[in-house]
Coordinates of C-alpha atoms in Angstrom, one line a residue:
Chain A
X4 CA 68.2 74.9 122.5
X5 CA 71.0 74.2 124.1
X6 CA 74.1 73.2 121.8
X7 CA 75.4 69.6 121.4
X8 CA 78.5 67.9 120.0
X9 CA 76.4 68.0 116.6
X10 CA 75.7 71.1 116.2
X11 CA 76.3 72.4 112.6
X12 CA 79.0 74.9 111.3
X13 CA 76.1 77.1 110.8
X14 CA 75.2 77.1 114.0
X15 CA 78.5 77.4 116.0
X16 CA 79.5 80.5 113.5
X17 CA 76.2 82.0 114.9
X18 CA 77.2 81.7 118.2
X19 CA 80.4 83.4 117.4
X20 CA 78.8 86.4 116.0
X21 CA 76.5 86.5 119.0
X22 CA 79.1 86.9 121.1
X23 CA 81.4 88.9 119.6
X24 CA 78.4 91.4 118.6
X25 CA 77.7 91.0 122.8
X26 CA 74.3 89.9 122.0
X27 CA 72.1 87.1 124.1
X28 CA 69.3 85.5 123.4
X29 CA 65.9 84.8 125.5
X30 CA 62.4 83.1 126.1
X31 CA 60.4 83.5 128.4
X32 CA 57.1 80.7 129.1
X33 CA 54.2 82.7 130.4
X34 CA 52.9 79.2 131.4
X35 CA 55.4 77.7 133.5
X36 CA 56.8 81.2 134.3
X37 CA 60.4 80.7 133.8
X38 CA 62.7 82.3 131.4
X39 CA 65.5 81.0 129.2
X40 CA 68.9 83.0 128.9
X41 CA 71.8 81.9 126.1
X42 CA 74.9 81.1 127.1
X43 CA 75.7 85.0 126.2
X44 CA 72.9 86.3 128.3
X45 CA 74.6 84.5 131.0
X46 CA 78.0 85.8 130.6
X47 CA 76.5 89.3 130.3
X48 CA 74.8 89.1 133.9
X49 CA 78.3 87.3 135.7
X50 CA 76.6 83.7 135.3
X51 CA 79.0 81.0 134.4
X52 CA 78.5 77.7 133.3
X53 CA 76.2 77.9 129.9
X54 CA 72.6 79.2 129.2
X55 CA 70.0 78.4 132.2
X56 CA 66.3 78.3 132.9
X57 CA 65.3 80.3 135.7
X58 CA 62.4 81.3 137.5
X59 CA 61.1 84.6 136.0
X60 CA 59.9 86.4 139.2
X61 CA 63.7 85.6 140.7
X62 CA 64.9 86.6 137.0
X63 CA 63.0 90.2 137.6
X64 CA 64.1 90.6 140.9
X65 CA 67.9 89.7 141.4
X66 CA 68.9 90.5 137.4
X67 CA 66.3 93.3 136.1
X68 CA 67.4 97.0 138.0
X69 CA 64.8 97.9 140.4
X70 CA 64.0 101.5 138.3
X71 CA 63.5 99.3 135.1
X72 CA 61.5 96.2 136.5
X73 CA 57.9 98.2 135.5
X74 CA 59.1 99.0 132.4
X75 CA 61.1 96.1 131.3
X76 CA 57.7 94.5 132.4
X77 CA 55.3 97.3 130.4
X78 CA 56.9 96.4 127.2
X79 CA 56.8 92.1 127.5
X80 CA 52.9 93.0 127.8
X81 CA 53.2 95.4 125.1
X82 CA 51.4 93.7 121.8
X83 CA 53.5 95.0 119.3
X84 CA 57.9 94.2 119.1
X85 CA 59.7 97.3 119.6
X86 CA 63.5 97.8 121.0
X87 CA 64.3 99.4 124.2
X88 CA 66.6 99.8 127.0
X89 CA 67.2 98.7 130.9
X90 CA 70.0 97.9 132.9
X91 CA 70.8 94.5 134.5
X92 CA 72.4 93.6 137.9
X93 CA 75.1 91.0 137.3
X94 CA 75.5 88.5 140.7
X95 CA 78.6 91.0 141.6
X96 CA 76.0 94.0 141.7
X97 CA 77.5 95.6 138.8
X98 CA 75.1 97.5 136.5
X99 CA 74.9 97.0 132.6
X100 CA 72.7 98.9 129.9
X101 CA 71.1 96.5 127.7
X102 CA 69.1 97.0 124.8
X103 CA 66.3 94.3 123.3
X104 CA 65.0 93.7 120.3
X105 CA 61.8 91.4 120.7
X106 CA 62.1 89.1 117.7
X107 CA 58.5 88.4 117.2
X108 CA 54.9 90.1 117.6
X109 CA 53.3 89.5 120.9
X110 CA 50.0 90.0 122.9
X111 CA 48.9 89.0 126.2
X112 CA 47.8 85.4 125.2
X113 CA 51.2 84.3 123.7
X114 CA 52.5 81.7 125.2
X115 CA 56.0 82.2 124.4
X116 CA 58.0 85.1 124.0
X117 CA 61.4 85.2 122.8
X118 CA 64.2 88.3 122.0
X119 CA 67.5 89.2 121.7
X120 CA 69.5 91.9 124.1
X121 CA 72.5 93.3 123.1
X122 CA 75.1 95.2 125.4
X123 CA 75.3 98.6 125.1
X124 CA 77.2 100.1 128.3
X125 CA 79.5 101.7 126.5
X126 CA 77.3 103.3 124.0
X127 CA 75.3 104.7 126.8
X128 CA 78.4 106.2 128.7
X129 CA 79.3 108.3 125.4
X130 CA 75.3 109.1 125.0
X131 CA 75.5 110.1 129.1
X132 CA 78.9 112.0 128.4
X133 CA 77.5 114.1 125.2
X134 CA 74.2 114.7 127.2
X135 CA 76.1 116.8 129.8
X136 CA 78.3 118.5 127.6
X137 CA 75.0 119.4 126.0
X138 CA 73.7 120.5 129.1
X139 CA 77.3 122.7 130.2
X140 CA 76.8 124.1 126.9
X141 CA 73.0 125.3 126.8
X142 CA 73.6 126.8 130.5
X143 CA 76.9 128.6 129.7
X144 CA 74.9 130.0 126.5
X145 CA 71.8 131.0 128.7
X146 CA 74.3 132.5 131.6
X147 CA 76.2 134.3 128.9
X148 CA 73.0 135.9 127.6
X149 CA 71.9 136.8 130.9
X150 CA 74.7 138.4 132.0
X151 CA 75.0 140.3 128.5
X152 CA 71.2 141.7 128.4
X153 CA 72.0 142.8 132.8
X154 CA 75.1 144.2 131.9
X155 CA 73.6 146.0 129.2
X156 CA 70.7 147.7 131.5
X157 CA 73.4 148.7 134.0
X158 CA 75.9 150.4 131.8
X159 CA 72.7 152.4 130.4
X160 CA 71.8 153.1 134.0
X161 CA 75.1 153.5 135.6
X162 CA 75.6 156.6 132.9
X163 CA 72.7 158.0 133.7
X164 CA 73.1 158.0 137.3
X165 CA 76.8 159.8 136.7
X166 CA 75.7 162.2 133.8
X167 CA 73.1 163.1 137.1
X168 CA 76.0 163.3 139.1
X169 CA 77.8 165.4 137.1
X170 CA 74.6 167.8 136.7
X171 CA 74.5 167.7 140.7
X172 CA 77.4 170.7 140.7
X173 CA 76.5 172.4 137.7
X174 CA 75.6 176.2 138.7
X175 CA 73.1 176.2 137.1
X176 CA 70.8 173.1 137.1
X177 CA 68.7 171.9 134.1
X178 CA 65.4 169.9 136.0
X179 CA 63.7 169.3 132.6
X180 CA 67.3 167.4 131.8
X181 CA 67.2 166.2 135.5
X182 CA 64.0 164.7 135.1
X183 CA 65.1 163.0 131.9
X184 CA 67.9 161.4 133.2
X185 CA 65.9 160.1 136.1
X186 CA 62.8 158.5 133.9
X187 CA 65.7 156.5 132.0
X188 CA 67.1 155.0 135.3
X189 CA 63.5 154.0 135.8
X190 CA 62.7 152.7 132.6
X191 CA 65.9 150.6 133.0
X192 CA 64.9 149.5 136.4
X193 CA 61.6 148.3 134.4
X194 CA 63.5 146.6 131.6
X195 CA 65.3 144.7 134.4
X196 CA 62.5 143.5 136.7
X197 CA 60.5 142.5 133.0
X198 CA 63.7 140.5 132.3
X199 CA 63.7 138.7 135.3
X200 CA 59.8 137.8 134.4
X201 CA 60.9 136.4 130.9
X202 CA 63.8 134.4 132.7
X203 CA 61.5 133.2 135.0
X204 CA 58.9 132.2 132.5
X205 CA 61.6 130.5 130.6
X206 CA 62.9 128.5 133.4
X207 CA 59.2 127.0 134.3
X208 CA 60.2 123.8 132.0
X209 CA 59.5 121.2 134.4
X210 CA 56.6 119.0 134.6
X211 CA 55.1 120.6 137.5
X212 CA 52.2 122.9 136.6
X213 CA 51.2 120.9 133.3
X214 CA 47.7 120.5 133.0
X215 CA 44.6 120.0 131.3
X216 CA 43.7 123.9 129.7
X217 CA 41.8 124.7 127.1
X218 CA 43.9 126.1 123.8
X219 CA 41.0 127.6 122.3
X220 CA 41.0 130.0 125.6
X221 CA 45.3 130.1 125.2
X222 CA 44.7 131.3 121.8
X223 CA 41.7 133.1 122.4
X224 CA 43.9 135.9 125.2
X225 CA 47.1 135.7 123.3
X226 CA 45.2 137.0 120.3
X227 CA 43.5 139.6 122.6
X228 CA 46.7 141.1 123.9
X229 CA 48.2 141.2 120.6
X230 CA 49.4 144.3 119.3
X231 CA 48.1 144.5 115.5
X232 CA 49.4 147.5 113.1
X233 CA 46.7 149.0 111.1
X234 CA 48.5 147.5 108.0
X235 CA 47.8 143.4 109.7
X236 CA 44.9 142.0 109.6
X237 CA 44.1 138.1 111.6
X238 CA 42.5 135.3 110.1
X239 CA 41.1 133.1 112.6
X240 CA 39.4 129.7 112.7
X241 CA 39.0 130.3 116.6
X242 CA 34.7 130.7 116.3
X243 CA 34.2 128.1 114.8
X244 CA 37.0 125.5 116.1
X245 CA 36.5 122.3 117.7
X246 CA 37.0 122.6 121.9
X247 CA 41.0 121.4 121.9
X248 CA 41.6 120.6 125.9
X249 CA 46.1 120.2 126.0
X250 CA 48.6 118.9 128.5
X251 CA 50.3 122.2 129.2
X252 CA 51.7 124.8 132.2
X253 CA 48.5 127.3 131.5
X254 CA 50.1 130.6 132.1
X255 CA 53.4 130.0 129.6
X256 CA 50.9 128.2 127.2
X257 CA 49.4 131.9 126.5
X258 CA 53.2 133.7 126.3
X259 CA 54.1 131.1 124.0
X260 CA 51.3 131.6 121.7
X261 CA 51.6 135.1 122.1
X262 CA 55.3 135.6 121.9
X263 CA 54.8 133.6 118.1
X264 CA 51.9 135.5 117.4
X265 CA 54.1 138.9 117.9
X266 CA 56.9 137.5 115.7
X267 CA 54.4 136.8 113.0
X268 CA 53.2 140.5 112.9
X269 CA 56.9 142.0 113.4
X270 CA 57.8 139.8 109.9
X271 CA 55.4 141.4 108.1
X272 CA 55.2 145.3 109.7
X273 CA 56.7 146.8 106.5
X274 CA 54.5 145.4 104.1
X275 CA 51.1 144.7 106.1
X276 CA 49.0 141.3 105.6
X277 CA 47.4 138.3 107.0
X278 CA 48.7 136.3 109.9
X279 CA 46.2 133.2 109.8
X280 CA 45.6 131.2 113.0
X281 CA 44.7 127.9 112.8
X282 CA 43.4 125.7 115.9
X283 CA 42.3 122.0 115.6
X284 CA 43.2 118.6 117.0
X285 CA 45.3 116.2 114.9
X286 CA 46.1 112.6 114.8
X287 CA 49.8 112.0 114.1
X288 CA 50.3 108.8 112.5
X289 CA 54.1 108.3 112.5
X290 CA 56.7 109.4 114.8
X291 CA 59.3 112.2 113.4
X292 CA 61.4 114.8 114.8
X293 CA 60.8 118.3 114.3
X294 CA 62.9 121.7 114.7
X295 CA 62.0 121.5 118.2
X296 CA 61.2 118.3 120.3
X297 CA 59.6 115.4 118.8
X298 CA 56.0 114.2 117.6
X299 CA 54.7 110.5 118.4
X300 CA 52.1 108.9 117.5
X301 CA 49.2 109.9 118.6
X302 CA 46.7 112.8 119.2
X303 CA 47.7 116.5 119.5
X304 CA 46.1 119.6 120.1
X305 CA 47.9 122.3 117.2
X306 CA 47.6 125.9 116.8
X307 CA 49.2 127.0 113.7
X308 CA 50.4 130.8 113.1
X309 CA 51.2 131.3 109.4
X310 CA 52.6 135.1 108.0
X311 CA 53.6 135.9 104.8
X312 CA 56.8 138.3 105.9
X313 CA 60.1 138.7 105.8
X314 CA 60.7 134.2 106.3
X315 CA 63.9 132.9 107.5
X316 CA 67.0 130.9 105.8
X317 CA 68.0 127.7 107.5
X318 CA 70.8 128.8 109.7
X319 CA 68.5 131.7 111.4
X320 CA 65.7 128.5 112.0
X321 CA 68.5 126.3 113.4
X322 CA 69.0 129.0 116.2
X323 CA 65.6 130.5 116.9
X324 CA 64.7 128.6 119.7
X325 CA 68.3 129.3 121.7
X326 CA 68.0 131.5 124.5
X327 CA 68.8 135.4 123.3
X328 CA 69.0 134.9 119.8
X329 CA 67.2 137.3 118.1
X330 CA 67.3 138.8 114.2
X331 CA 65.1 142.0 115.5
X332 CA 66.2 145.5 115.4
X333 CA 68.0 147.2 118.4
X334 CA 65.4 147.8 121.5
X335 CA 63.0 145.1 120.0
X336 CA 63.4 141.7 121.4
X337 CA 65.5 140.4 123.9
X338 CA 65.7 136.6 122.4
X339 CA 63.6 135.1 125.2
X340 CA 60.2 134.8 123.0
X341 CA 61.0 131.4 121.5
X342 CA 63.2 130.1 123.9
X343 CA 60.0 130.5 126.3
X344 CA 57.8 128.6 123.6
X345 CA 60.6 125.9 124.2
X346 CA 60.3 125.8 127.6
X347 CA 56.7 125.1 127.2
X348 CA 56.7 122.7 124.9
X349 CA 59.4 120.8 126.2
X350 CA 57.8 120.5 130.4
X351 CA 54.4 119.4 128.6
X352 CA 55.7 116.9 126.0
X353 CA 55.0 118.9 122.9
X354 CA 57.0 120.2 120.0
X355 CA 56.8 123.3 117.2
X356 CA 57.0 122.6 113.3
X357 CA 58.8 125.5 111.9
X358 CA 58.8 126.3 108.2
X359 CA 59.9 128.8 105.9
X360 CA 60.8 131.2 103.0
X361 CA 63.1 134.1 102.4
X362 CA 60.8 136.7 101.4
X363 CA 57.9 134.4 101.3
X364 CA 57.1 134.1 105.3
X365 CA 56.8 131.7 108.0
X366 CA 54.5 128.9 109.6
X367 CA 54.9 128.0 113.5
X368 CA 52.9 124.7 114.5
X369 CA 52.8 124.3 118.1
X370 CA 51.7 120.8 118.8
X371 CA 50.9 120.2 122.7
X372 CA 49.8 116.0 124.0
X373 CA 46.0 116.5 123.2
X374 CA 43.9 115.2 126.8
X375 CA 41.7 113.1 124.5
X376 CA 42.8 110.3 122.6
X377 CA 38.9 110.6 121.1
X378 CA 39.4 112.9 118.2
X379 CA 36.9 115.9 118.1
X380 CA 34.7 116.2 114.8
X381 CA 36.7 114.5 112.6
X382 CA 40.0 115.9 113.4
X383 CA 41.7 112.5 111.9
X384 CA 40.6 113.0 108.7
X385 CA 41.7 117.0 108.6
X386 CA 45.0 115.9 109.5
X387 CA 46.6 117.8 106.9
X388 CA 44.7 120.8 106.8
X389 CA 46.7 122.6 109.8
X390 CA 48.7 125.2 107.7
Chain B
X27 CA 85.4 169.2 116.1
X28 CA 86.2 165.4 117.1
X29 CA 83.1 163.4 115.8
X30 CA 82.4 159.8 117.7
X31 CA 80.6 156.9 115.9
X32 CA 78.6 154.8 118.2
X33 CA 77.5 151.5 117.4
X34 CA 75.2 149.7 120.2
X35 CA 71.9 147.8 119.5
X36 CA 70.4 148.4 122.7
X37 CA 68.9 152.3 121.8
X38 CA 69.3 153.0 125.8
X39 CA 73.0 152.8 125.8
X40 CA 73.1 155.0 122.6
X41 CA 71.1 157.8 124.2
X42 CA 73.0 157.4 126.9
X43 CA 76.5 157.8 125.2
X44 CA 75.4 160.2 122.9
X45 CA 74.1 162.4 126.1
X46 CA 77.8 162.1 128.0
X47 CA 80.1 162.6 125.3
X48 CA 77.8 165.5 123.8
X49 CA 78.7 167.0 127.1
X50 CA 82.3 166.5 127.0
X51 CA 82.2 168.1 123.4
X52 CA 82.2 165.7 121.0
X53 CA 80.1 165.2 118.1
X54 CA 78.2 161.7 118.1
X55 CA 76.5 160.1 115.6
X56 CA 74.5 156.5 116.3
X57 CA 74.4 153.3 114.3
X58 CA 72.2 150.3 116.2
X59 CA 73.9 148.0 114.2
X60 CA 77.3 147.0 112.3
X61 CA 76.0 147.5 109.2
X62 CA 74.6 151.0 109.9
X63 CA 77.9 151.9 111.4
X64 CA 79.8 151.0 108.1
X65 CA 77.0 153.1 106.1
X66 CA 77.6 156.0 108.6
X67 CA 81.3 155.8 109.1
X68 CA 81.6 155.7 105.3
X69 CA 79.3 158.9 104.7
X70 CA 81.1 161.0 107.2
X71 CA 84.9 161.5 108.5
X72 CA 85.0 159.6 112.4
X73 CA 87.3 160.1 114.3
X74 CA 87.0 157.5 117.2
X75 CA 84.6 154.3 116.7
X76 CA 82.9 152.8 120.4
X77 CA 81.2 149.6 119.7
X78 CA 79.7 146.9 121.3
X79 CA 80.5 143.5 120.3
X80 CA 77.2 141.0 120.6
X81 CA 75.0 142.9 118.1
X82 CA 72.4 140.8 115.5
X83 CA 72.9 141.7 112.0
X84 CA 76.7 142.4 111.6
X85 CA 78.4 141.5 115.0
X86 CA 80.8 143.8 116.5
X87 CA 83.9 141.6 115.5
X88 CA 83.1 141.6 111.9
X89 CA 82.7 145.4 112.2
X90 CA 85.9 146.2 113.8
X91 CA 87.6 144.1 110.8
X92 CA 85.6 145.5 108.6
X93 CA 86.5 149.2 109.8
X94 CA 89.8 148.2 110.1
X95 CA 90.3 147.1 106.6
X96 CA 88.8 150.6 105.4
X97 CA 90.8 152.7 107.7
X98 CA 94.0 152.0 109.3
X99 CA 94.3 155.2 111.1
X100 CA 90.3 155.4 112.9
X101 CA 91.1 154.3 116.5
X102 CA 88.0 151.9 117.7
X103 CA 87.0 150.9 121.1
X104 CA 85.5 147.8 121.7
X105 CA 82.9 147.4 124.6
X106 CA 81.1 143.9 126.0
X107 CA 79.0 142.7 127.7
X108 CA 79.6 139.1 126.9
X109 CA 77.6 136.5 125.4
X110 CA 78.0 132.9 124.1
X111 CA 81.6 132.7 125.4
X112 CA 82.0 135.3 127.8
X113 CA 83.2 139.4 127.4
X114 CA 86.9 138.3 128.2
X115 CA 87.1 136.3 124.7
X116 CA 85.4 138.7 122.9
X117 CA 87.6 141.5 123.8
X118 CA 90.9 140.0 123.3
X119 CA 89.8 138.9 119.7
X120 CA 88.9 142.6 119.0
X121 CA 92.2 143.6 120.5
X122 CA 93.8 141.1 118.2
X123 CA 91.8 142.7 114.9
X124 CA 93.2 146.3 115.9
X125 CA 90.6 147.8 118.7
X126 CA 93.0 150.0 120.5
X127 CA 91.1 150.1 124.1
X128 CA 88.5 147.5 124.9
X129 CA 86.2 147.4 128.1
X130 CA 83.9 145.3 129.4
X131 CA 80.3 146.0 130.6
X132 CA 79.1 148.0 133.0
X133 CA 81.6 150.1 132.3
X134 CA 83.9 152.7 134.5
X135 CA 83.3 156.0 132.5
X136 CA 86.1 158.1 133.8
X137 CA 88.3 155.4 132.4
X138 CA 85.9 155.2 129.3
X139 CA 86.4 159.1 128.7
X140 CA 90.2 158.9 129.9
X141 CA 90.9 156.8 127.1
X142 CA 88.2 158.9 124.3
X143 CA 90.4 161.8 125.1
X144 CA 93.6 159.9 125.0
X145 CA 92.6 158.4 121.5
X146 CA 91.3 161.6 120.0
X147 CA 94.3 164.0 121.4
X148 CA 96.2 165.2 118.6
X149 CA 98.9 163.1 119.5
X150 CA 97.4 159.8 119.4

């Protein structure tokens, strides 16, 4: 392994690219339970002097950051390669983000493993560095929209509470008018303290809260409370649907649905239909990003909420999940329906499928982490029948 | 009789206009969006255009443009609330497309009807 006066053109040019490219090779013996690091590795951890064998368990300890030890760890058991990233302490303490790429399959029997880890610091200060202006950008976005929708209910109320004024030294006074004026400083007193609900809803995106609930229930109230025009009729699968238990925050679970469920009729309120609800548990087999979060592998719980109204163009999907975007008339939505359904989805690890049509309608699939991994009557096989 | 367009998507703050300039005298008509407030301002004659700036549909900035190109003489105020990028920036781009008073939400209505009357006097 280690290279020699002979060692071929071939080999040396290797080495070259491996270090220019910052990459380091590695194998680790499960049965004398040491591990092997390049010449490159070596550099890359503040090691002089060539590659080394050293004792794993010291390797983990004084090289492997403390945070990533159980993960760098969960992935050597892991049975299939896959690439991933940790940092490393270098003997001077300083930290550096590393990325492997396992170079062959593995299980718990092998007997060796090898890979290859490539730094990526720098990458991972630019990835750091666009994350936060990410983050500065969604919260001036959300603080501009709040402070819009407030400033909005005051002006309305700070008029009213003049034009009252005003009518205070009129000779004489109009109570009917009075009265008027006063029921709109209420009402926007109410539009305020329901905004601070939907803010509040919206902001319950972390972790805590997720549990195990029942989406057939979820469904079962949002479809309850929702308001249906004479011209809408629902097509449901709920009575007969397999018993879908989800990771999710139970309360905002219900909004969500319901908030996509009130879209779905508002799309189609001048020409009437069908909004069809769909409920089942599906088995994703490949990993893909979708308008909002991203699927992996594995079992989900989906309700699906398909209308045949007024469908969007691409720009209007790009931006329906941001906080106080809305397309609907004035006095209809405030633009926190969606950006709650993201809230949701995002604290409980799911994601929403979004497609549509100008003029031909919409179809909203809100996946949520299903609690079984044991699909429910068949669900694997009707992947595809979610529409 | 001096005849005001309004143009705000939230119906509360139309009402509410519409109710204290009635009272000063004026004659208002509503739009709850940009593109109902080109329909109306191209029906009847306006005097003085108040609109807000964050709308959906046609936003307020395309409207004052749009009002601007079709009328140099209409005087416009601009009103905001903010949004994306704050009422400040919103306001001076109106300013810079021809809005001859802009304020920002919650607004001071004796300064709001100071500068209706000011606009609308004959000599404005």
């Amino acid at each position: 392994m280690i290279h020699s006066d002979g060692a071929t053109e071939m080999t040396i040019s290797l080495l070259q690219a491996c270090a220019s490219a910052r990459l380091g090779s590695w194998t680790l013996d499960r049965y004398k339970d040491t591990i092997y690091l390049s010449a490159q590795f070596c550099q890359l951890l503040g090691l002089e002097d060539g590659d080394r064998e050293m004792d794993y368990q010291l390797f983990m300890s004084k090289h492997i950051h403390p945070e990533d030890v159980w993960f760098v760890q969960e992935y050597q058991r892991a049975p299939a390669s896959r690439r991933y990233t940790f940092r490393v302490v270098s003997d001077s303490g300083m930290e550096r983000w590393l990325e492997a790429f396992p170079t062959a399959e593995h299980d718990a029997n092998t007997h060796r493993i090898s890979g290859v880890v490539q730094d990526v610091t720098e990458r991972m200060a630019n990835e750091d560095g666009i994350q936060n202006a990410r983050k500065m950008e969604s919260v001036r976005s959300i603080a501009g929209g709040i402070a819009h929708e407030f400033n909005n209910i005051l002006y309305a109320m700070s008029g009213y509470i003049g034009l009252l004024k005003e009518m205070a030294s009129d000779e004489d006074i109009d109570r009917d008018e009075m009265r008027e004026f006063l029921g709109e400083i209420e009402f926007g007193n109410k539009r305020a303290v329901r905004l601070i609900k939907k803010i509040q809803t919206f902001s319950h995106s972390g972790k805590q809260g997720v549990s195990p609930v029942s989406l057939n229930d979820a469904v079962a109230k949002a479809l309850h409370g929702m308001p249906t025009p004479e011209n809408i009729d629902v097509d449901t699968n709920l009575h007969d649907a397999p018993p879908v238990m989800v990771y999710a925050h139970q309360h905002t679970l219900e909004e969500g649905i319901s908030n996509i469920l009130v879209n779905a009729v508002g799309a189609m309120d001048l020409n009437g239909g069908t909004v069809a609800v769909r409920l089942e548990q599906r088995f994703i087999e490949e990993s893909r990003t979708v308008q909002c979060g991203k699927l992996q592998t594995g079992y989900y719980g989906c309700v699906s909420i398909q209308d045949k109204g007024c469908g969007m163009d691409k720009n209007t999907i790009s931006r329906i999940f941001e906080p106080f975007f809305t397309t609907k008339q004035a006095g209809r939505g405030t633009g926190l329906g969606l950006a709650i359904v993201f809230g949701m989805v995002n604290a409980a690890g799911g994601a929403v499928e979004v497609e549509s049509q100008l003029g031909a309608g919409s179809t909203f699939r809100v996946y949520l982490p299903a609690c079984s991994n044991v699909p429910k009557e068949n669900s694997k096989n009707d992947a595809h029948s979610c529409n | 009789m001096t005849r005001i367009l309004v143009i705000d998507d939230d119906v509360q703050i139309c009402n509410m206009l519409e109710r204290f300039l009635s009272r000063k005298g004026y004659e208002v008509d509503i739009a709850y969006d940009g593109n109902q407030g080109i329909t109306k301002f191209d029906k009847a004659r306006t005097d003085l255009v108040i609109t807000d700036l964050v709308m959906p549909e046609k936003e307020g900035i395309e409207t004052v443009m749009e009002l601007r190109a079709k009328s140099p003489a209409v005087k416009i105020i601009a009103i905001s609330g903010g949004g994306r990028v704050g009422p400040e920036s919103y306001l001076e781009i109106a300013r810079e497309l021809g809005a001859q008073r802009t304020f920002e939400k919650p607004v001071d209505f004796e300064e709001l009807l100071g500068a209706v009357e000011e606009l609308t006097s004959p000599k404005a």
